Amino acid sequence: MSTPKEDNTYDIIIVGGGPIGIACALEAKKKGLNYVILEKGTLVNSLYNYPSNMTFFSTSEKLELDEIPFISTNPKPHKQEALEYYRRIVTSNHLKIHLFEKVEKVESAGDHLHQVTTTKSTYTSKNVIIATGFYDIPNYLNVPGEDLPKVAHYYGDPHFYAIQKTIVVGASNSAVDAALEIYRKGGDVTMIVRGPAIGERVKYWVKPDIDNRIDEGSIKAVFNAEIKEIRENDVVITSKEGDQVLENDWVLLLTGYRPNFEFLKRMGIKLSDDGRKIPEYDPETMESNVAGLYLAGVICGGVETHKWFIENSRVHAKMIVEDIVHKVKS
Ligand SMILES: Cc1cc2nc3c(=O)[nH]c(=O)nc-3n(C[C@H](O)[C@H](O)[C@H](O)COP(=O)(O)OP(=O)(O)OC[C@H]3O[C@@H](n4cnc5c(N)ncnc54)[C@H](O)[C@@H]3O)c2cc1C
């Protein structure tokens, strides 16, 4: 394997140490390229910040990287098992990763080189893979009171909400999982749902559970409704019936997350202007409209964050590294 030069020049710089960034590093290592992963948080930072009781919808083999077996005794692995798996991949393969080092900008350094500036250093490379995911920026509702301490855009553990009145906004998997868990730990849950029903993409084995809990009234749900204002002791919601004030202790706004589009735009990556903000890339190589800048993983979907996930985007690693190797040889 070629070794990094003292001036921090690499064959490949990978931005983001999530599952897909790790897949890219494994592939680069196999091809004898010198690479480094730059990760702003802990290892697999997004997964680490998922709800504590989170279970994947994929079976473990679908989450495997480079066919390294992911052994789980559960039909669908739990968060802790996934953390264990990805951590062991990094440590056993001695993958080169700098943690708690945020990439602030990627810009042209001339001569087909990119300069990557982080909170700690600068690096150069002809090839930069952006695998920064989507979990850092919530879709804000932009309503008064959203910044109160009782409001959270991330859900952690149900125990916190026991014997408390909690409003859960959203109707997708995250919102449904939180509502069910909190209800089962003795919380008083009301779901506020913008549409007429629970989302169609909710896991098929969870959907009957939430529908039945709502039908029997164990979990309250107000459909075709939106939050108008969040206040210290209550929340104002609005629906066809007009405004309604609900007594409330905690609000969980689980309305999804979005990639850092500004970060992409600053490095010159074009986004589709149809509202979906899909970054421009060649689907054969994953190279963006900026030569030498590649996109990998969930970030490729723009605002459609359900489109790419570990299962179907782990292949990006091979596609990208093959293209880079091809360029190096030609
Ligand atoms: C609750 C939940 C359940 C899910 N279940 C499944 C499932 O069962 N199966 C499945 O296939 N997928 C599942 N997904 C989706 C899956 O977790 C994501 O698709 C996956 O994490 C994508 O991997 P990634 O490497 O592209 O992005 P991420 O895992 O988000 O990794 C991106 C990394 O980039 C880092 N980063 C961001 N910006 C910077 C920066 N400027 N500098 C340095 N580092 C940066 C972040 O800290 C993060 O560690 C689930 C998602 C959620 C939220």
Short mmCIF file of C-alpha atoms and ligand atoms in Angstrom, two decimals:
data_model
loop_
_atom_site.label_atom_id
_atom_site.label_comp_id
_atom_site.label_asym_id
_atom_site.label_seq_id
_atom_site.Cartn_x
_atom_site.Cartn_y
_atom_site.Cartn_z
CA MET A 1 0.00 0.00 0.00
CA SER A 2 1.27 3.49 -0.75
CA THR A 3 1.73 5.58 2.37
CA PRO A 4 0.39 9.10 2.94
CA LYS A 5 2.92 11.80 2.23
CA GLU A 6 3.91 14.13 5.02
CA ASP A 7 1.98 16.95 3.39
CA ASN A 8 -1.35 15.18 4.10
CA THR A 9 -1.87 14.14 0.49
CA TYR A 10 -3.93 11.00 -0.02
CA ASP A 11 -5.24 9.00 -2.98
CA ILE A 12 -8.71 9.25 -1.47
CA ILE A 13 -10.21 11.34 1.30
CA ILE A 14 -13.51 10.03 2.66
CA VAL A 15 -15.73 12.54 4.42
CA GLY A 16 -18.00 10.77 6.92
CA GLY A 17 -17.36 7.67 9.03
CA GLY A 18 -20.80 6.09 8.69
CA PRO A 19 -21.35 2.58 7.28
CA ILE A 20 -20.85 3.79 3.71
CA GLY A 21 -17.71 5.79 4.46
CA ILE A 22 -16.33 2.66 6.13
CA ALA A 23 -17.29 0.57 3.07
CA CYS A 24 -15.32 3.01 0.89
CA ALA A 25 -12.29 2.73 3.19
CA LEU A 26 -12.39 -1.08 3.07
CA GLU A 27 -12.48 -0.97 -0.71
CA ALA A 28 -9.65 1.59 -0.94
CA LYS A 29 -7.51 -0.50 1.40
CA LYS A 30 -8.11 -3.63 -0.70
CA LYS A 31 -6.92 -1.78 -3.80
CA GLY A 32 -3.75 -0.57 -2.07
CA LEU A 33 -4.71 3.10 -2.16
CA ASN A 34 -3.84 5.43 0.67
CA TYR A 35 -6.93 6.95 2.17
CA VAL A 36 -8.25 8.51 5.33
CA ILE A 37 -11.77 8.87 6.73
CA LEU A 38 -12.53 12.23 8.35
CA GLU A 39 -15.45 11.98 10.77
CA LYS A 40 -16.86 14.89 12.71
CA GLY A 41 -18.19 12.80 15.59
CA THR A 42 -17.72 9.37 17.00
CA LEU A 43 -17.44 6.27 14.82
CA VAL A 44 -20.73 5.68 12.92
CA ASN A 45 -21.98 8.86 14.55
CA SER A 46 -25.51 8.76 13.09
CA LEU A 47 -26.12 5.18 14.27
CA TYR A 48 -24.73 6.07 17.68
CA ASN A 49 -27.36 8.82 17.95
CA TYR A 50 -30.30 6.64 16.88
CA PRO A 51 -32.93 5.78 19.55
CA SER A 52 -31.52 3.45 22.19
CA ASN A 53 -33.97 0.58 21.51
CA MET A 54 -33.85 0.97 17.74
CA THR A 55 -34.11 -2.19 15.64
CA PHE A 56 -33.06 -2.16 11.99
CA PHE A 57 -35.64 -3.02 9.35
CA SER A 58 -32.95 -4.93 7.41
CA THR A 59 -31.72 -8.36 8.34
CA SER A 60 -28.08 -8.43 9.41
CA GLU A 61 -26.67 -9.82 6.16
CA LYS A 62 -28.14 -6.84 4.28
CA LEU A 63 -26.12 -4.50 6.51
CA GLU A 64 -22.84 -6.34 5.92
CA LEU A 65 -19.89 -4.59 4.34
CA ASP A 66 -17.54 -6.41 2.00
CA GLU A 67 -19.22 -9.72 2.89
CA ILE A 68 -17.78 -9.62 6.42
CA PRO A 69 -20.34 -11.67 8.38
CA PHE A 70 -22.66 -9.72 10.68
CA ILE A 71 -23.89 -12.30 13.16
CA SER A 72 -27.01 -11.41 15.08
CA THR A 73 -29.23 -13.68 17.14
CA ASN A 74 -32.22 -11.48 16.29
CA PRO A 75 -34.26 -11.57 13.08
CA LYS A 76 -33.40 -7.84 12.71
CA PRO A 77 -30.32 -6.55 14.51
CA HIS A 78 -30.44 -3.95 17.26
CA LYS A 79 -28.50 -0.69 17.38
CA GLN A 80 -25.91 -2.03 19.86
CA GLU A 81 -25.18 -5.01 17.60
CA ALA A 82 -24.69 -2.72 14.61
CA LEU A 83 -22.34 -0.46 16.59
CA GLU A 84 -20.39 -3.57 17.61
CA TYR A 85 -20.25 -4.81 14.01
CA TYR A 86 -19.08 -1.58 12.38
CA ARG A 87 -16.62 -0.86 15.19
CA ARG A 88 -15.06 -4.31 14.85
CA ILE A 89 -14.71 -3.82 11.09
CA VAL A 90 -12.78 -0.60 11.64
CA THR A 91 -10.56 -1.92 14.43
CA SER A 92 -9.84 -5.38 12.95
CA ASN A 93 -8.97 -3.95 9.57
CA HIS A 94 -6.98 -1.07 11.09
CA LEU A 95 -8.89 1.39 8.93
CA LYS A 96 -7.43 4.87 8.97
CA ILE A 97 -9.96 7.24 10.50
CA HIS A 98 -9.72 10.60 12.25
CA LEU A 99 -12.60 11.03 14.68
CA PHE A 100 -14.03 14.30 16.01
CA GLU A 101 -12.56 16.16 13.05
CA LYS A 102 -15.18 18.05 11.05
CA VAL A 103 -14.68 18.84 7.39
CA GLU A 104 -15.50 22.50 6.93
CA LYS A 105 -14.81 22.94 3.23
CA VAL A 106 -13.65 21.20 0.13
CA GLU A 107 -12.30 23.43 -2.62
CA SER A 108 -10.20 23.21 -5.73
CA ALA A 109 -6.46 23.43 -5.20
CA GLY A 110 -5.72 23.46 -8.97
CA ASP A 111 -4.05 20.71 -10.99
CA HIS A 112 -7.08 18.37 -10.40
CA LEU A 113 -6.46 18.50 -6.66
CA HIS A 114 -9.00 19.20 -3.93
CA GLN A 115 -8.10 20.83 -0.66
CA VAL A 116 -10.03 19.59 2.34
CA THR A 117 -10.07 21.89 5.35
CA THR A 118 -11.10 20.48 8.71
CA THR A 119 -11.33 21.77 12.25
CA LYS A 120 -7.81 20.38 12.82
CA SER A 121 -5.83 20.35 9.59
CA THR A 122 -5.80 20.56 5.80
CA TYR A 123 -5.44 17.70 3.35
CA THR A 124 -5.17 17.34 -0.40
CA SER A 125 -6.35 14.65 -2.74
CA LYS A 126 -7.45 14.15 -6.33
CA ASN A 127 -10.40 12.15 -5.08
CA VAL A 128 -12.80 13.06 -2.29
CA ILE A 129 -15.80 10.90 -1.38
CA ILE A 130 -18.64 12.71 0.34
CA ALA A 131 -20.53 10.23 2.54
CA THR A 132 -22.01 12.61 5.07
CA GLY A 133 -25.51 11.14 5.33
CA PHE A 134 -28.57 13.12 6.39
CA TYR A 135 -29.00 12.77 10.13
CA ASP A 136 -27.47 16.06 11.32
CA ILE A 137 -30.11 18.54 10.21
CA PRO A 138 -33.75 18.11 11.30
CA ASN A 139 -36.65 19.34 9.15
CA TYR A 140 -37.71 22.22 11.37
CA LEU A 141 -41.41 23.14 11.59
CA ASN A 142 -40.54 26.81 12.08
CA VAL A 143 -43.35 27.39 14.57
CA PRO A 144 -43.22 29.60 17.66
CA GLY A 145 -41.85 27.72 20.67
CA GLU A 146 -39.88 25.16 18.65
CA ASP A 147 -36.75 26.25 20.52
CA LEU A 148 -38.22 25.63 24.01
CA PRO A 149 -36.27 23.13 26.15
CA LYS A 150 -39.28 20.76 26.17
CA VAL A 151 -38.96 20.26 22.40
CA ALA A 152 -36.65 17.67 20.81
CA HIS A 153 -35.99 16.73 17.19
CA TYR A 154 -34.28 13.47 18.19
CA TYR A 155 -35.75 10.69 20.30
CA GLY A 156 -33.58 8.65 22.65
CA ASP A 157 -35.17 6.54 25.37
CA PRO A 158 -38.82 6.00 26.39
CA HIS A 159 -38.27 5.98 30.17
CA PHE A 160 -37.75 9.75 30.15
CA TYR A 161 -41.38 10.26 29.08
CA ALA A 162 -43.03 7.95 31.67
CA ILE A 163 -46.13 9.45 33.36
CA GLN A 164 -45.80 12.56 31.17
CA LYS A 165 -47.94 14.05 28.41
CA THR A 166 -45.94 13.77 25.20
CA ILE A 167 -46.88 14.97 21.74
CA VAL A 168 -45.20 13.11 18.89
CA VAL A 169 -45.32 14.92 15.55
CA GLY A 170 -44.93 12.77 12.43
CA ALA A 171 -46.31 9.51 11.09
CA SER A 172 -43.27 7.70 9.76
CA ASN A 173 -41.17 4.94 11.33
CA SER A 174 -39.33 7.17 13.82
CA ALA A 175 -42.53 8.80 15.09
CA VAL A 176 -44.43 5.50 15.28
CA ASP A 177 -41.60 3.68 17.10
CA ALA A 178 -41.32 6.53 19.63
CA ALA A 179 -45.09 6.69 20.20
CA LEU A 180 -45.38 2.94 20.81
CA GLU A 181 -42.34 2.76 23.10
CA ILE A 182 -43.39 5.75 25.21
CA TYR A 183 -46.96 4.44 25.51
CA ARG A 184 -45.57 1.06 26.73
CA LYS A 185 -43.46 2.81 29.38
CA GLY A 186 -46.51 4.55 30.83
CA GLY A 187 -46.43 7.78 28.86
CA ASP A 188 -49.56 9.62 27.71
CA VAL A 189 -48.99 9.97 23.95
CA THR A 190 -50.77 12.11 21.36
CA MET A 191 -49.63 11.90 17.75
CA ILE A 192 -50.14 14.92 15.53
CA VAL A 193 -50.22 13.80 11.91
CA ARG A 194 -50.32 16.16 8.93
CA GLY A 195 -51.90 13.59 6.60
CA PRO A 196 -55.05 11.48 6.96
CA ALA A 197 -53.35 8.30 8.23
CA ILE A 198 -50.15 6.68 9.54
CA GLY A 199 -47.46 6.64 6.82
CA GLU A 200 -47.48 3.90 4.21
CA ARG A 201 -43.76 3.22 4.61
CA VAL A 202 -44.10 2.25 8.28
CA LYS A 203 -42.61 -1.23 8.80
CA TYR A 204 -45.26 -3.81 7.86
CA TRP A 205 -44.95 -5.63 11.18
CA VAL A 206 -45.35 -2.41 13.19
CA LYS A 207 -48.24 -0.86 11.23
CA PRO A 208 -51.04 -3.07 12.73
CA ASP A 209 -49.70 -2.35 16.22
CA ILE A 210 -49.92 1.43 15.87
CA ASP A 211 -53.24 1.33 13.99
CA ASN A 212 -54.79 -0.85 16.71
CA ARG A 213 -53.41 1.28 19.58
CA ILE A 214 -54.93 4.36 17.90
CA ASP A 215 -58.26 2.62 17.22
CA GLU A 216 -58.59 1.49 20.84
CA GLY A 217 -57.58 4.95 22.09
CA SER A 218 -54.43 3.87 24.00
CA ILE A 219 -52.50 6.30 21.81
CA LYS A 220 -54.37 9.42 20.76
CA ALA A 221 -53.90 10.68 17.22
CA VAL A 222 -55.12 13.82 15.51
CA PHE A 223 -54.96 13.49 11.71
CA ASN A 224 -54.94 16.29 9.12
CA ALA A 225 -53.52 18.48 11.85
CA GLU A 226 -50.46 20.65 12.37
CA ILE A 227 -48.71 22.31 15.28
CA LYS A 228 -49.37 26.04 15.37
CA GLU A 229 -47.55 27.02 18.54
CA ILE A 230 -45.65 25.31 21.35
CA ARG A 231 -45.93 26.87 24.79
CA GLU A 232 -44.56 26.10 28.23
CA ASN A 233 -47.54 24.00 29.40
CA ASP A 234 -49.54 23.33 26.26
CA VAL A 235 -49.51 23.16 22.47
CA VAL A 236 -51.86 24.78 19.97
CA ILE A 237 -52.76 22.55 17.05
CA THR A 238 -54.77 23.45 14.01
CA SER A 239 -56.97 21.22 11.87
CA LYS A 240 -60.18 21.45 9.80
CA GLU A 241 -62.06 21.75 13.10
CA GLY A 242 -60.10 24.89 13.94
CA ASP A 243 -57.57 25.45 16.73
CA GLN A 244 -57.29 23.21 19.76
CA VAL A 245 -55.13 23.59 22.89
CA LEU A 246 -53.58 20.37 24.26
CA GLU A 247 -52.05 20.19 27.71
CA ASN A 248 -48.50 18.98 27.30
CA ASP A 249 -45.11 18.32 28.95
CA TRP A 250 -42.83 17.27 26.05
CA VAL A 251 -42.87 17.58 22.27
CA LEU A 252 -41.01 15.24 19.93
CA LEU A 253 -40.79 16.63 16.40
CA LEU A 254 -39.94 13.52 14.40
CA THR A 255 -40.54 14.94 10.95
CA GLY A 256 -37.34 13.74 9.30
CA TYR A 257 -33.90 15.05 8.55
CA ARG A 258 -32.10 16.42 5.51
CA PRO A 259 -28.58 16.38 4.06
CA ASN A 260 -26.41 19.46 4.42
CA PHE A 261 -27.20 20.96 1.01
CA GLU A 262 -25.20 24.14 1.66
CA PHE A 263 -22.08 22.02 2.23
CA LEU A 264 -22.59 20.33 -1.15
CA LYS A 265 -23.33 23.58 -2.96
CA ARG A 266 -20.24 25.27 -1.53
CA MET A 267 -18.05 22.61 -3.12
CA GLY A 268 -19.76 23.20 -6.48
CA ILE A 269 -22.05 20.16 -6.53
CA LYS A 270 -25.25 20.94 -8.44
CA LEU A 271 -28.63 20.03 -6.96
CA SER A 272 -31.78 19.36 -8.99
CA ASP A 273 -34.12 22.34 -8.98
CA ASP A 274 -37.35 20.30 -8.88
CA GLY A 275 -37.59 20.53 -5.09
CA ARG A 276 -35.98 17.13 -4.56
CA LYS A 277 -32.45 18.62 -4.46
CA ILE A 278 -30.88 15.46 -5.88
CA PRO A 279 -27.13 16.05 -6.25
CA GLU A 280 -25.78 15.62 -9.76
CA TYR A 281 -23.71 12.45 -10.22
CA ASP A 282 -22.95 9.79 -12.80
CA PRO A 283 -24.90 6.70 -11.69
CA GLU A 284 -22.19 4.40 -13.13
CA THR A 285 -19.30 5.91 -11.16
CA MET A 286 -20.97 8.09 -8.49
CA GLU A 287 -18.70 10.98 -9.57
CA SER A 288 -20.46 14.32 -9.14
CA ASN A 289 -20.46 17.19 -11.62
CA VAL A 290 -17.19 18.28 -9.97
CA ALA A 291 -14.39 16.03 -11.29
CA GLY A 292 -12.86 13.96 -8.51
CA LEU A 293 -15.68 14.60 -6.03
CA TYR A 294 -17.75 11.46 -5.47
CA LEU A 295 -21.02 10.94 -3.60
CA ALA A 296 -21.78 7.81 -1.59
CA GLY A 297 -24.60 6.57 0.57
CA VAL A 298 -27.79 8.17 1.70
CA ILE A 299 -26.71 11.68 0.67
CA CYS A 300 -27.37 10.77 -2.97
CA GLY A 301 -31.14 11.00 -2.47
CA GLY A 302 -31.45 14.71 -1.78
CA VAL A 303 -34.56 15.35 0.31
CA GLU A 304 -35.73 11.80 -0.50
CA THR A 305 -33.82 10.38 2.43
CA HIS A 306 -35.72 7.07 2.26
CA LYS A 307 -34.36 6.32 -1.22
CA TRP A 308 -30.87 5.20 -0.28
CA PHE A 309 -29.94 3.26 2.83
CA ILE A 310 -27.19 0.89 3.91
CA GLU A 311 -28.69 -2.10 2.09
CA ASN A 312 -28.79 -0.52 -1.35
CA SER A 313 -25.95 2.03 -1.14
CA ARG A 314 -23.09 -0.10 0.17
CA VAL A 315 -22.38 -0.91 -3.52
CA HIS A 316 -21.35 2.72 -4.06
CA ALA A 317 -17.98 1.94 -2.44
CA LYS A 318 -16.97 -0.56 -5.11
CA MET A 319 -18.24 1.61 -7.97
CA ILE A 320 -16.29 4.65 -6.78
CA VAL A 321 -13.03 2.90 -5.98
CA GLU A 322 -13.11 1.00 -9.30
CA ASP A 323 -13.46 4.31 -11.13
CA ILE A 324 -10.57 5.84 -9.17
CA VAL A 325 -8.34 2.80 -9.80
CA HIS A 326 -9.24 2.95 -13.50
CA LYS A 327 -8.22 6.63 -13.62
CA VAL A 328 -4.95 5.97 -11.79
CA LYS A 329 -4.05 3.21 -14.31
CA SER A 330 -5.02 5.15 -17.46
C1 LIG B 1 -34.07 4.95 12.79
C2 LIG B 1 -33.39 4.52 11.52
C3 LIG B 1 -33.41 3.17 11.15
C4 LIG B 1 -32.76 2.74 10.01
N1 LIG B 1 -32.78 1.41 9.66
C5 LIG B 1 -32.14 1.00 8.54
C6 LIG B 1 -32.13 -0.38 8.13
O1 LIG B 1 -32.73 -1.24 8.77
N2 LIG B 1 -31.46 -0.73 7.01
C7 LIG B 1 -30.78 0.17 6.27
O2 LIG B 1 -30.17 -0.22 5.26
N3 LIG B 1 -30.77 1.48 6.60
C8 LIG B 1 -31.43 1.91 7.71
N4 LIG B 1 -31.45 3.23 8.04
C9 LIG B 1 -30.79 4.18 7.19
C10 LIG B 1 -29.30 4.11 7.44
O3 LIG B 1 -29.00 4.21 8.80
C11 LIG B 1 -28.63 5.16 6.69
O4 LIG B 1 -28.97 4.98 5.36
C12 LIG B 1 -27.11 5.01 6.85
O5 LIG B 1 -26.69 5.48 8.11
C13 LIG B 1 -26.45 5.69 5.72
O6 LIG B 1 -25.08 5.56 5.90
P1 LIG B 1 -24.15 6.73 5.42
O7 LIG B 1 -22.77 6.26 5.73
O8 LIG B 1 -24.51 7.15 4.04
O9 LIG B 1 -24.57 7.97 6.35
P2 LIG B 1 -24.46 8.15 7.94
O10 LIG B 1 -24.56 6.86 8.65
O11 LIG B 1 -25.40 9.23 8.30
O12 LIG B 1 -22.96 8.65 8.11
C14 LIG B 1 -22.56 9.94 7.76
C15 LIG B 1 -21.42 10.34 8.69
O13 LIG B 1 -20.86 11.57 8.19
C16 LIG B 1 -20.50 12.35 9.32
N5 LIG B 1 -20.40 13.75 8.86
C17 LIG B 1 -21.41 14.56 8.46
N6 LIG B 1 -20.91 15.76 8.10
C18 LIG B 1 -19.57 15.71 8.28
C19 LIG B 1 -18.52 16.66 8.09
N7 LIG B 1 -18.74 17.89 7.64
N8 LIG B 1 -17.24 16.27 8.38
C20 LIG B 1 -16.99 15.00 8.83
N9 LIG B 1 -17.97 14.08 9.04
C21 LIG B 1 -19.24 14.43 8.75
C22 LIG B 1 -21.62 12.09 10.31
O14 LIG B 1 -21.22 12.42 11.63
C23 LIG B 1 -21.86 10.60 10.11
O15 LIG B 1 -21.10 9.79 10.98
C24 LIG B 1 -32.09 3.67 9.19
C25 LIG B 1 -32.09 5.03 9.56
C26 LIG B 1 -32.74 5.46 10.70
C27 LIG B 1 -32.72 6.93 11.05
#
